[in-house]
Coordinates of C-alpha atoms in Angstrom, one line a residue:
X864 CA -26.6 -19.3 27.3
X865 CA -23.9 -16.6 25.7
X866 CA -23.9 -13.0 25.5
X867 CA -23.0 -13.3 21.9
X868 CA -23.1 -16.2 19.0
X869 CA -21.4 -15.2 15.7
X870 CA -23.1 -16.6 12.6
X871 CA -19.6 -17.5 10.6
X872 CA -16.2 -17.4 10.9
X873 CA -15.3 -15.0 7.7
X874 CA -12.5 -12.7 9.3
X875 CA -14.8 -9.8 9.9
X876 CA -16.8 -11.9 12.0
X877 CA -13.8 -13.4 13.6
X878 CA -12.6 -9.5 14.7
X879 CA -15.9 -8.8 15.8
X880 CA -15.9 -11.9 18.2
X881 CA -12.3 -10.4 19.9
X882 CA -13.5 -7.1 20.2
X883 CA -16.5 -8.9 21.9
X884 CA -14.5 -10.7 24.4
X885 CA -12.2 -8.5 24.6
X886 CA -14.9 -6.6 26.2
X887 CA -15.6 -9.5 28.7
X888 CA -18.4 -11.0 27.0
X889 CA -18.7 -14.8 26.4
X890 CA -18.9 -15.2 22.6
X891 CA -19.2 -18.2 20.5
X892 CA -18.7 -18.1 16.8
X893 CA -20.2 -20.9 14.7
X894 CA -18.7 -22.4 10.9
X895 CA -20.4 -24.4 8.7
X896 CA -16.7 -25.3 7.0
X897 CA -14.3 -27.4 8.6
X898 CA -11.6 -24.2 8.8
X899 CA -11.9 -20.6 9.9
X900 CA -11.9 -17.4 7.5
X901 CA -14.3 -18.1 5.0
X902 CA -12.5 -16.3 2.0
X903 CA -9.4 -15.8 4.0
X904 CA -8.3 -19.0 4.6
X905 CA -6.0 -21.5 3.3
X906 CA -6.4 -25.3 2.5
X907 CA -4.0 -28.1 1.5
X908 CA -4.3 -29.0 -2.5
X909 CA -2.4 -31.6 -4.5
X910 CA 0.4 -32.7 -2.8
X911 CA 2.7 -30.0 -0.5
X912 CA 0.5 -27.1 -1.3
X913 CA -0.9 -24.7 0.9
X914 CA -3.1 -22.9 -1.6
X915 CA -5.4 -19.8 -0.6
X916 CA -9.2 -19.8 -1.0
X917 CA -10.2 -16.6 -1.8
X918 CA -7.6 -13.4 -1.1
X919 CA -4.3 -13.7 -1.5
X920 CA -2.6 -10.0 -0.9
X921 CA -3.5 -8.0 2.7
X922 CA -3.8 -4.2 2.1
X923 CA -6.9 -2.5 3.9
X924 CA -6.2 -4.5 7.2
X925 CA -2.5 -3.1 8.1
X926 CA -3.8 0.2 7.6
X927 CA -6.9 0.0 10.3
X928 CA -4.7 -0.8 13.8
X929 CA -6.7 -3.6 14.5
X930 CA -3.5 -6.1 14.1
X931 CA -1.5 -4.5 16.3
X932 CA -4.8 -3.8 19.0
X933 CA -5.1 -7.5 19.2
X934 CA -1.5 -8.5 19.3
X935 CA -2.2 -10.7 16.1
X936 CA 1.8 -11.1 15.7
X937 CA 1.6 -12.8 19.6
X938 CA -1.1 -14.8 18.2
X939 CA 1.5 -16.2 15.2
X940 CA 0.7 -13.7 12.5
X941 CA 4.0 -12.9 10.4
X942 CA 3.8 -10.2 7.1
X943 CA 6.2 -10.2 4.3
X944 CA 5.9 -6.8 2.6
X945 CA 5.0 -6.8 -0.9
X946 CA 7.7 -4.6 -2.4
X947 CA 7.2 -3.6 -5.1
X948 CA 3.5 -4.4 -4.8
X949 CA 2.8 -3.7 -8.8
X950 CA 4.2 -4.8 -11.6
X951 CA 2.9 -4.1 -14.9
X952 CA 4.8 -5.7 -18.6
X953 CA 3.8 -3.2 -21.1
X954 CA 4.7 -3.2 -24.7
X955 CA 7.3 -1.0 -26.2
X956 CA 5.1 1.4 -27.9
X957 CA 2.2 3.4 -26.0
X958 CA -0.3 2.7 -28.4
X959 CA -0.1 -0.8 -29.5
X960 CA -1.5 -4.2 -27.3
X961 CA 1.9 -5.9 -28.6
X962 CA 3.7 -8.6 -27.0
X963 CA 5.3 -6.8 -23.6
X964 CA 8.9 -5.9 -23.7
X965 CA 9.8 -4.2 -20.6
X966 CA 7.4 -3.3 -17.3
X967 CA 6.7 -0.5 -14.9
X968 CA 6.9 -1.2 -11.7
X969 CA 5.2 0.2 -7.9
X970 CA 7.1 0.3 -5.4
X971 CA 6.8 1.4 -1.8
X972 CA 9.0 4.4 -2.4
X973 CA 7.0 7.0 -4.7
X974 CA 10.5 8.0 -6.3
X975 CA 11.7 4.8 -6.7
X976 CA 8.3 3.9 -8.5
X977 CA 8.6 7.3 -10.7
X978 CA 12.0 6.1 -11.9
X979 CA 10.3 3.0 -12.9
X980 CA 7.6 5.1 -14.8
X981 CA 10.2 7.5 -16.3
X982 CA 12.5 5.0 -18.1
X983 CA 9.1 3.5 -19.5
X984 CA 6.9 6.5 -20.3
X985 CA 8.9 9.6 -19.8
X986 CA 9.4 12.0 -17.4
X987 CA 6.5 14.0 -17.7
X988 CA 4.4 11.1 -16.5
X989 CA 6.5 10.1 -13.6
X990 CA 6.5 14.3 -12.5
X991 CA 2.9 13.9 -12.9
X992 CA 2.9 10.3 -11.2
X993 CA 4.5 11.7 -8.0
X994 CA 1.9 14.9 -7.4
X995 CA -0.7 12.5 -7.8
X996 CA 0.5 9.7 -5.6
X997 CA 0.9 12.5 -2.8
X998 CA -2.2 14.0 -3.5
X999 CA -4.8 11.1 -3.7
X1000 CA -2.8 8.9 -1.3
X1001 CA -3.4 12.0 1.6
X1002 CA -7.1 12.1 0.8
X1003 CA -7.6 8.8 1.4
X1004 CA -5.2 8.6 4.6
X1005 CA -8.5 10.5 5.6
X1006 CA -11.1 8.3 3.9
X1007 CA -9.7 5.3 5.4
X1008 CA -10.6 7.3 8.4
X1009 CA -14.2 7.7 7.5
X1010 CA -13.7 3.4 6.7
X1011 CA -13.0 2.9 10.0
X1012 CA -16.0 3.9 11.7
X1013 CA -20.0 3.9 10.9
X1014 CA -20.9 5.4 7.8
X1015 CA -23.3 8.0 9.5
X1016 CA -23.9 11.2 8.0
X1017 CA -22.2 13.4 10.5
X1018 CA -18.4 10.9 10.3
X1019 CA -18.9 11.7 6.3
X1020 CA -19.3 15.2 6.6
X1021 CA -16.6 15.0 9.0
X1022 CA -14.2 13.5 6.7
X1023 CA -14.5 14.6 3.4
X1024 CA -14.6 17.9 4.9
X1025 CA -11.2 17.0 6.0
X1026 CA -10.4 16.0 2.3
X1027 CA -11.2 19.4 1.1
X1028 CA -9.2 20.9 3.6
X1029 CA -6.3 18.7 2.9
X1030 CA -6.6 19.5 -0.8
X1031 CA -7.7 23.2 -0.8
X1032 CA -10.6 22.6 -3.3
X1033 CA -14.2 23.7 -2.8
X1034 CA -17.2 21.3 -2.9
X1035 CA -17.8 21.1 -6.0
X1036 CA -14.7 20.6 -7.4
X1037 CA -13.6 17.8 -4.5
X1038 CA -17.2 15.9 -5.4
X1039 CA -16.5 16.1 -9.3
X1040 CA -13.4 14.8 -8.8
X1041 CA -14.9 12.0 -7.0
X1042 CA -17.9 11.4 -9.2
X1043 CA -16.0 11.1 -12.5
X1044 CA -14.9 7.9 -13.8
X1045 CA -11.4 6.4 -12.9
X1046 CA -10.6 6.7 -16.9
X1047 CA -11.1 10.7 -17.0
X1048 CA -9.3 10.8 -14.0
X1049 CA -6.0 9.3 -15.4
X1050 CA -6.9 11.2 -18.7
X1051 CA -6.6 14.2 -16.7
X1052 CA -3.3 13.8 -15.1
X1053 CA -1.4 11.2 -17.5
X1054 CA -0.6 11.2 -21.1
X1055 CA 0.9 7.1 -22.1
X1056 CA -2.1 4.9 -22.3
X1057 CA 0.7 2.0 -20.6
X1058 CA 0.5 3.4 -17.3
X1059 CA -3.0 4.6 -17.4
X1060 CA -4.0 0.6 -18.3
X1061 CA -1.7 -0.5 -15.0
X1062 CA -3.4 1.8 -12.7
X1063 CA -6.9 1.0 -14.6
X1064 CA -6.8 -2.2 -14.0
X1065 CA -6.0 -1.6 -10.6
X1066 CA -8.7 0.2 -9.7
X1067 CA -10.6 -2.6 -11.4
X1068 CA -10.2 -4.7 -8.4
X1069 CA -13.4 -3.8 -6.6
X1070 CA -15.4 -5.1 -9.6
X1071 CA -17.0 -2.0 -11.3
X1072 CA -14.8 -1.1 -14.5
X1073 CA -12.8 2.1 -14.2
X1074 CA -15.5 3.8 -17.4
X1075 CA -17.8 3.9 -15.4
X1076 CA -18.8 7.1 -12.8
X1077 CA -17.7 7.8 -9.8
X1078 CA -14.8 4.8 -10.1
X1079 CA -11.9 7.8 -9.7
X1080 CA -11.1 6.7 -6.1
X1081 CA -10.9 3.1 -6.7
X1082 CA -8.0 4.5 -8.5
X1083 CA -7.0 6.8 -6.1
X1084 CA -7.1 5.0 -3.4
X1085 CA -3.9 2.0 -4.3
X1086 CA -1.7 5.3 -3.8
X1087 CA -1.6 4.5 -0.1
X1088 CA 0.7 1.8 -0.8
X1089 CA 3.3 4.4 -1.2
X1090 CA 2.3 4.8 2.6
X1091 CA 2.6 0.7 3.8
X1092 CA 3.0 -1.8 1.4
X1093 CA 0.8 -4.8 1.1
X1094 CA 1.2 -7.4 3.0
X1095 CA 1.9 -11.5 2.2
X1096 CA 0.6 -13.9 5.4
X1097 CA 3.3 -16.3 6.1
X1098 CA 2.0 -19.9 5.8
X1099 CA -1.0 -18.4 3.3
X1100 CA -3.7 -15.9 3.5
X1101 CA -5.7 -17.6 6.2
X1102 CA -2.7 -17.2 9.1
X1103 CA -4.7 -13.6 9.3
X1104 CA -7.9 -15.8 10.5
X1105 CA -6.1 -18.7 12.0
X1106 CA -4.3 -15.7 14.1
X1107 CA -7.9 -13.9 14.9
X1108 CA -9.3 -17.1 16.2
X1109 CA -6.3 -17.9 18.7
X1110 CA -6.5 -14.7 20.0
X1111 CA -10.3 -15.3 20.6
X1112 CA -9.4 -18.4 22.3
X1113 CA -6.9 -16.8 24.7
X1114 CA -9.7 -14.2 25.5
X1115 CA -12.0 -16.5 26.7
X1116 CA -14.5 -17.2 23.4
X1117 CA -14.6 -20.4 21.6
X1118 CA -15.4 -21.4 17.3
X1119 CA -17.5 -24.4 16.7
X1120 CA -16.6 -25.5 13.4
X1121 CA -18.4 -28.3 11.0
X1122 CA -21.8 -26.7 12.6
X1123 CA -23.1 -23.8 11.2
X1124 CA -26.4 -21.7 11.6
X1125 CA -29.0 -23.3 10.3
X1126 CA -31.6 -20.7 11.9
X1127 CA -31.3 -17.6 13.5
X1128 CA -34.3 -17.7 16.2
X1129 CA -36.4 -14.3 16.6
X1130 CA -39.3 -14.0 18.8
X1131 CA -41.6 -10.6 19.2
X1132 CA -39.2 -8.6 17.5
X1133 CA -36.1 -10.1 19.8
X1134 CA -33.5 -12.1 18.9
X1135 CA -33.2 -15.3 21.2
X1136 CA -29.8 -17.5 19.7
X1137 CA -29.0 -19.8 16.5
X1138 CA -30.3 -23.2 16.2
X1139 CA -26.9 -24.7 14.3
X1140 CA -26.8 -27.4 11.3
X1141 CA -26.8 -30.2 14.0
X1142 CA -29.4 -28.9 15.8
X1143 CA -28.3 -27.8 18.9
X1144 CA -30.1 -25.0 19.9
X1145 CA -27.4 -21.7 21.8
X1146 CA -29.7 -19.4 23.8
X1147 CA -28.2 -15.9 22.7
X1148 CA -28.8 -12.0 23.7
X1149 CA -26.8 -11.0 21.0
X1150 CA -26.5 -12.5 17.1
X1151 CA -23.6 -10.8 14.9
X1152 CA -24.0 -12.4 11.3
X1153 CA -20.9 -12.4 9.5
X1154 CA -22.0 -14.1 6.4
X1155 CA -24.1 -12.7 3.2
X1156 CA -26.7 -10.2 4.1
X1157 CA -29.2 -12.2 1.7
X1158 CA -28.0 -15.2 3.6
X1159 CA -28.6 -13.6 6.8
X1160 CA -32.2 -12.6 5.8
X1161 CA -32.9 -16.2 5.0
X1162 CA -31.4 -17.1 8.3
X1163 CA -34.1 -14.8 10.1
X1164 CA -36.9 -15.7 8.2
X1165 CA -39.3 -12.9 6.5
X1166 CA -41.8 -13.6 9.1
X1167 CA -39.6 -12.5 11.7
X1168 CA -38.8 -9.2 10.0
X1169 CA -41.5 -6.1 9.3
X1170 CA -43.7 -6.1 7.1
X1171 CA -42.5 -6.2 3.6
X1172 CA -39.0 -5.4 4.8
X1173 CA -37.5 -8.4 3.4
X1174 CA -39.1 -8.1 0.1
X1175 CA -37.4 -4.5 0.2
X1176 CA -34.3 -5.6 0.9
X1177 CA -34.4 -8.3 -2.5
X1178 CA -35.1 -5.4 -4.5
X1179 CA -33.2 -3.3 -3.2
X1180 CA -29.6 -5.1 -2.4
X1181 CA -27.7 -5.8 -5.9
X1182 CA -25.3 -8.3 -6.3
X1183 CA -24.7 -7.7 -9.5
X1184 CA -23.3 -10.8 -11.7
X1185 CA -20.5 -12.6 -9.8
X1186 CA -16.8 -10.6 -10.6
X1187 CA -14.3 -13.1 -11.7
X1188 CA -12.8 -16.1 -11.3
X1189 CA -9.8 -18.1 -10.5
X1190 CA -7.4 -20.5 -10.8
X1191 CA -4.7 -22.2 -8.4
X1192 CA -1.4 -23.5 -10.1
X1193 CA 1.2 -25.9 -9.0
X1194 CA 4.1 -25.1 -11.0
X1195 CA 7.4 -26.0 -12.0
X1196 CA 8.8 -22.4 -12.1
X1197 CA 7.9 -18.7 -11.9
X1198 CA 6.4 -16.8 -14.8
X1199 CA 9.6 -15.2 -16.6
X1200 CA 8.3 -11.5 -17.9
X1201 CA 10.1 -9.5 -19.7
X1202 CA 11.8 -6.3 -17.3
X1203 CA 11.7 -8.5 -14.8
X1204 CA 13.3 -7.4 -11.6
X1205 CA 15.7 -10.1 -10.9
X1206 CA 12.7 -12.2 -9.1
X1207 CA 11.6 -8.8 -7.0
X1208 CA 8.5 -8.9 -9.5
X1209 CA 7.2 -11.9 -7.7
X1210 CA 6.8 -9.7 -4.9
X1211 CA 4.3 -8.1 -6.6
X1212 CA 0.5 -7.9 -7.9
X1213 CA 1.4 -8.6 -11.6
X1214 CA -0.7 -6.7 -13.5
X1215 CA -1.7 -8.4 -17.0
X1216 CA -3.8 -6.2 -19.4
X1217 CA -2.1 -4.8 -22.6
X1218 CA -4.9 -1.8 -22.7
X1219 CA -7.9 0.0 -21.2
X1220 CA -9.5 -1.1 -24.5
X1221 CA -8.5 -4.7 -24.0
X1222 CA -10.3 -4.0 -20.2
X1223 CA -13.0 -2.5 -21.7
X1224 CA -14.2 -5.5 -24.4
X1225 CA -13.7 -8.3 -21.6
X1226 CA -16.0 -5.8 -19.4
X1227 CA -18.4 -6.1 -22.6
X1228 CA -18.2 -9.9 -22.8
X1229 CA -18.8 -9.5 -18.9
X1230 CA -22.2 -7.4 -19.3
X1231 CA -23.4 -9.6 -22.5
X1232 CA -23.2 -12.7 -20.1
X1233 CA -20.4 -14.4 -22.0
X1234 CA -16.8 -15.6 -20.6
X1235 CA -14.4 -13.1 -22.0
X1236 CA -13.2 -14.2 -25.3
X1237 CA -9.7 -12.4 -23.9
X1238 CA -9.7 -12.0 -19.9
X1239 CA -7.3 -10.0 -17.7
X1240 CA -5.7 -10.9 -15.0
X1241 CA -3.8 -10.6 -11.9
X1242 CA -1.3 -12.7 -11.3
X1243 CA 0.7 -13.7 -7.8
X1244 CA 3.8 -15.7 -7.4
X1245 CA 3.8 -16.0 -3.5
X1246 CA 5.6 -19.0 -3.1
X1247 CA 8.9 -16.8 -4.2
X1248 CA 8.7 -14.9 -0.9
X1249 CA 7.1 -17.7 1.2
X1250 CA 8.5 -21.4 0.0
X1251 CA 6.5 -22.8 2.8
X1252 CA 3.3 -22.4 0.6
X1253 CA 4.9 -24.9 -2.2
X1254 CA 6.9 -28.4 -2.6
X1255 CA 10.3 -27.7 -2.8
X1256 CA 11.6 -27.2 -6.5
X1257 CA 7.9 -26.1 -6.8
X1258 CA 5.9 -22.7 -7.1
X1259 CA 2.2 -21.7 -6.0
X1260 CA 0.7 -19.5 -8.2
X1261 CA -2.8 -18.1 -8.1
X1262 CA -4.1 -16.2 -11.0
X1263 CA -8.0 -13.6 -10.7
X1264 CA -9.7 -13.0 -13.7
X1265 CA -11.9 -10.4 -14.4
X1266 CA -14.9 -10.1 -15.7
X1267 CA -16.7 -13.6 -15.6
X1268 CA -20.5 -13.4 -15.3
X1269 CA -22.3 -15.7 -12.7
X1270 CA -25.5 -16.1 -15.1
X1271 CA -24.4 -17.5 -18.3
X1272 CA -26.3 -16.2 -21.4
X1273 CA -24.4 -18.4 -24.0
X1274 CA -26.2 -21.7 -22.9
X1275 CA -23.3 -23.5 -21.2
X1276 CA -23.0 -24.3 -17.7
X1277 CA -19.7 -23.3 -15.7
X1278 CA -19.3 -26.7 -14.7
X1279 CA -18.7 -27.9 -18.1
X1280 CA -16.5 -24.5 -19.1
X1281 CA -14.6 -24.9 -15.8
X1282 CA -11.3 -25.9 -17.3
X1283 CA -11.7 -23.7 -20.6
X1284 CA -12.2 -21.1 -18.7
X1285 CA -9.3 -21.6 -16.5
X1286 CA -6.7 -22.3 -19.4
X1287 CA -7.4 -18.9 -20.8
X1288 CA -5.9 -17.7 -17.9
X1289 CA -3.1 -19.8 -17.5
X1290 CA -2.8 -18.3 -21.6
X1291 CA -3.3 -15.0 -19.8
X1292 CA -0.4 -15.1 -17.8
X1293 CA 1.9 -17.1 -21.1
X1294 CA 1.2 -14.3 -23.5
X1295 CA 3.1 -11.9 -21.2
X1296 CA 5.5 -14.5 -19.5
X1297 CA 6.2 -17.0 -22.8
X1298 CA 6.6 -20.6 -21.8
X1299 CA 4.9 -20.2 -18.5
X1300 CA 2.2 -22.8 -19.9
X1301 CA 4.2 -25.3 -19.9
X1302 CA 5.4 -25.6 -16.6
X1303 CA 2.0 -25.9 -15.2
X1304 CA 1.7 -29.3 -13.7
X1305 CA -1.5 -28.6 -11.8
X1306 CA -4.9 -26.5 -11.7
X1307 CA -7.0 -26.1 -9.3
X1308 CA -10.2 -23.2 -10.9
X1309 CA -12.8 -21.6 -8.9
X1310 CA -15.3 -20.6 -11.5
X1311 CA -17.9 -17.9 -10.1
X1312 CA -20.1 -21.1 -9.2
X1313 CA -17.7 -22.8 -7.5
X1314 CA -17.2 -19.3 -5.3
X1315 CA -20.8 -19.7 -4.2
X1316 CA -20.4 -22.8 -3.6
X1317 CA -17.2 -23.2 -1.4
X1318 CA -17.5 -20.0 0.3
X1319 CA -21.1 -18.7 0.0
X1320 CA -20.6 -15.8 -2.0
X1321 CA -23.9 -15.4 -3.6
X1322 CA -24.2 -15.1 -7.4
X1323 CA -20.5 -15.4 -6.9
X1324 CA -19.6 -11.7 -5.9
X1325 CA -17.0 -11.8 -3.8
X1326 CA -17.2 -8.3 -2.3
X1327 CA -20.8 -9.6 -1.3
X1328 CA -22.5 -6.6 -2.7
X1329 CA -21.6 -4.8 -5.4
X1330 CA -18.9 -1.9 -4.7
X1331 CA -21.0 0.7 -6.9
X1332 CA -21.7 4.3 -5.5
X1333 CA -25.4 3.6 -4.5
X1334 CA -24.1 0.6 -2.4
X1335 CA -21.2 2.4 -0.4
X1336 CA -21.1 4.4 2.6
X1337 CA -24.6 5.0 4.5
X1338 CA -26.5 3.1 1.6
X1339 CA -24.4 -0.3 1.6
X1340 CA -25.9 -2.8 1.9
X1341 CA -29.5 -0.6 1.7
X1342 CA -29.7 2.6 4.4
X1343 CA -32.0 1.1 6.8
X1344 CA -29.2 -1.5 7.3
X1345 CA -25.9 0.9 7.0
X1346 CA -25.8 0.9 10.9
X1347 CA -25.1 -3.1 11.1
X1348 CA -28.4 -3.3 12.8
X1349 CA -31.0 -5.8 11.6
X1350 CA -35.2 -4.6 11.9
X1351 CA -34.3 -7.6 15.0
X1352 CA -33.3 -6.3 18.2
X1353 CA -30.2 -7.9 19.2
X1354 CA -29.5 -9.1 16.2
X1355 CA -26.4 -7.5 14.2
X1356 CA -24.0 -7.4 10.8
X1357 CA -21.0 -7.5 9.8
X1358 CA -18.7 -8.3 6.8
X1359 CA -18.1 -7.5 3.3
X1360 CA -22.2 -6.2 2.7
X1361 CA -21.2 -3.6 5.7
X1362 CA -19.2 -0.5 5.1
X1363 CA -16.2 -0.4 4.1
X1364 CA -17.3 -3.6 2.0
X1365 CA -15.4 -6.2 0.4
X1366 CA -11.7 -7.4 0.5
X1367 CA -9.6 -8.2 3.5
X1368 CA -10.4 -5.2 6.0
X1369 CA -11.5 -6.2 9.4
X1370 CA -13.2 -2.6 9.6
X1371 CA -16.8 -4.1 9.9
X1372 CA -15.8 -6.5 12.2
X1373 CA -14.7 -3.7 14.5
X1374 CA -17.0 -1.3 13.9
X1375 CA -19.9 -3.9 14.4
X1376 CA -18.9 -4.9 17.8
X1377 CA -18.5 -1.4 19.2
X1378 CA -22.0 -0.7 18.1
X1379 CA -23.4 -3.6 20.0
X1380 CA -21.7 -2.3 23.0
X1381 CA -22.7 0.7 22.6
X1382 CA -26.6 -0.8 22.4
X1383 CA -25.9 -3.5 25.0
X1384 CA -24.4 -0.1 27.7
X1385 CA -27.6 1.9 26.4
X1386 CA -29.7 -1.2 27.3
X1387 CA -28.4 -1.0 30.7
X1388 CA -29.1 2.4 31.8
X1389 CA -33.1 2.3 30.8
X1390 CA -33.1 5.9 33.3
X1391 CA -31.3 7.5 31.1
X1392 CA -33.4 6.8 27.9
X1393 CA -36.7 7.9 29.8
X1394 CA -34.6 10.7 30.8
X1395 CA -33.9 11.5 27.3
X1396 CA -37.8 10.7 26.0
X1397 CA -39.0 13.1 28.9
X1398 CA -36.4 15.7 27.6
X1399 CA -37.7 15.1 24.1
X1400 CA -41.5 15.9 24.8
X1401 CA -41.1 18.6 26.7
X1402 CA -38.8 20.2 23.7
X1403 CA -41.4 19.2 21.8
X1404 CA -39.2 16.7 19.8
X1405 CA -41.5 14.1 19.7

């Protein structure tokens, strides 16, 4: 029997099973894939390459501690910084989509990045640049804060009223500011339509388009990069959870991979283990489930749950329509832009949209169900800063595009658009790097089907569930689930459909396991919780 079994190996779950053992308790984590990570991990394709399967850049994670709490760098884990971590080809006039000429580019430094800004756009935006950078990037040195821990109602409170103390403002400015969409925000501060697009489409990353209320933080929030700067994993994106599972090792807990859940046993309202794909049954105290919440309800069984509860959950719990897609290139050189940076660009996140318009009508194929006629993308050259990642004489390049709806309503399937699909982006990346095309040699896409597929990303959305206001905070995934506890005592979540939510974090992982040994040390002292219900009638509190 273990004190714990963690349903998945996704690097949430992964950090949850250290701070588990960590704590002395004998955890096993079981995998369904033959590699740990789940979206943060990294497989050998075509011949020489080590190609990521889902992230590709670290930010959130080397801003939360937990790397250096569990030693990850002891463990093997080695970080090149992305610097600059943005680069943007723009066009040489503000208001035409024309072919780029020059580029603005991020950098760590806030002035070196304004200097960027000012030779592009003028100095007015890059004075403007700077206040906001400082601004934003010190409010959400503070949200990260409120990421960090439960989402209860008191640690938001706590925070944001930290935020309005940071920034002088009274309620109802600070929440207006929030609540309005990432576009007026840049309206408000910026005045060429080049750098609003860049940080636009930045903001875009979390899936909801920057038009749309209450998006002004996903904006906001990239200017803590001034603060640390992204981070490339040596050897690929999955060293992060190859690191988090030797450290798990070396604290006693072990990952069974090829042999995942195949039922998460309840019994009178108790969870009692996993029963795995092979069919080994692992008596359990404790289940943390690291994968989709949907998948985890599935895993359960309704039956096992209250009344309805499930059906709630359904309803209530959106997905949305997938995000993107994306394809992995083995090529023959680097994309050549225009300003480049003497190769420092392939540091970078290169951003690839010509205009918040051009974002706006691939968002609009997006919601009519179609594959945009004309995606965006994101583009990232990491085999310039890590060669091991590529043949030699070779580059890796991975390219996300955005927006590419799971549920089709053209009639075609993605498996026989697959390779359309992923030459538009490969034309994506040529318009603003000509001749890039032509040194791909080979293509490896991940259509939103494909996402579900390989990694179990339902309906294809990678951040699990969708990153909109009504599913943040103390109502992600629904609010009768925003303290990682399942209607199943014993039974737990973490992962991208916890708070914080999607991308490569680790938060929920961490937050997750102190919350079960907070339960399990509760558990322990039953005095105290009579004590407590005898203090409670007699205040008459009951």
């Amino acid at each position: 029997m273990r004190d714990v079994v963690v349903v998945g190996a996704g690097h949430n779950a992964l950090v949850a099973a250290c701070y588990l053992a960590a704590e002395g308790l004998d955890v096993e984590v079981v995998e369904r894939r033959d590699v740990v990570g789940g979206a943060v991990s990294t497989v050998d394709r075509f011949d020489g390459y080590r190609m990521d399967v889902g992230s590709s850049a670290h930010i959130m994670v080397r801003h939360t501690g937990i790397i250096e709490d569990l030693d990850l760098a002891d463990c093997g884990l080695a970080y090149v910084d992305l610097d600059p971590w943005g680069f943007a080809p723009v066009a040489e006039s503000p208001d035409a989509d024309g072919p780029a000429t020059q580029a603005i580019a991020f950098h760590l430094d806030l002035d070196a990045t304004c200097d960027s800004i000012a030779a592009v756009c003028g100095d007015a935006d890059a004075t403007a640049y700077h206040a906001f950078a400082t601004d934003w990037g010190e409010r959400n040195a503070r949200i990260f804060e409120l990421f960090c821990e439960a989402p209860t109602l008191g640690n938001v409170g706590r925070r944001m009223a930290g935020v309005g103390r940071a920034t002088g403002l009274d309620g109802l400015e600070l929440s207006r500011q929030f609540l309005t969409s990432g576009d007026a925000l840049l309206d408000e501060h910026f005045g060429d339509e080049r750098l609003k697009t860049a940080l636009a489409w930045l903001g875009a990353q979390s899936g909801p388009p920057t038009h749309e209320p209450a998006t002004a933080d996903l904006v906001g929030w990239n200017m803590v990069m001034h603060r640390l700067a992204p981070g490339r994993a040596i050897g690929g994106s999955g060293s992060l959870s190859t690191a988090l599972a030797e450290r798990l090792r070396r604290l006693g807990g072990t990952v069974r991979l090829g042999d995942g859940a195949a039922r998460i046993v309840a019994r009178d309202g108790r969870v009692r283990g996993v029963v795995t794909e092979s069919g080994e049954r692992i008596a359990a105290d404790v289940v943390v489930a690291g994968c989709h919440v949907l998948t985890t309800l599935g895993l359960v069984g309704d039956e096992a749950l209250p009344h309805g509860f499930a059906d709630r959950a359904r309803r209530t719990i959106r997905t949305g329509n997938g995000i993107g897609m994306v394809v992995r290139l083995g090529t023959t050189a680097l994309p050549s832009y225009p300003g480049s940076l003497g190769g420092a660009e392939h540091h970078a996140l290169q951003l690839l949209a010509p205009s918040r318009r051009f974002l706006r009508e691939a968002h609009g194929d997006f919601v009519a169900g179609r594959p945009p006629s004309r995606p965006a993308a994101l583009a990232m050259a990491f085999s310039a800063i890590d060669p091991s990642i590529a043949p030699e004489g070779r580059h890796n390049v991975t390219v996300w595009g955005q927006w590419h709806p799971y549920r089709l309503s053209t009639g075609e399937s993605w498996d026989a658009i697959r390779e359309r699909e992923g030459q538009k982006l490969i034309d994506a990346v040529d318009a603003a790097a000509p001749g890039f095309a032509r040194t791909v040699e080979h293509a490896y896409v991940q259509t939103p089907l494909d996402l579900e597929r390989e990694l179990g990303l339902v309906d294809g959305q990678v951040m699990h569930v969708d990153m909109s206001l009504d599913q943040m905070f103390a109502w992600r995934p629904m609010p009768e689930l925003s303290g990682y506890r399942m209607p199943v005592d014993g039974l737990y979540l973490t992962g991208a459909s916890t708070h914080p939510g999607g991308g490569v974090f680790g938060a929920s992982g961490r937050t997750a396991a102190r919350v079960v040994v907070r339960d399990r040390a509760r558990a322990a002292r039953p005095w105290r919780r009579a004590a407590s219900a005898v203090r409670r009638r007699v205040g008459g509190r009951t």
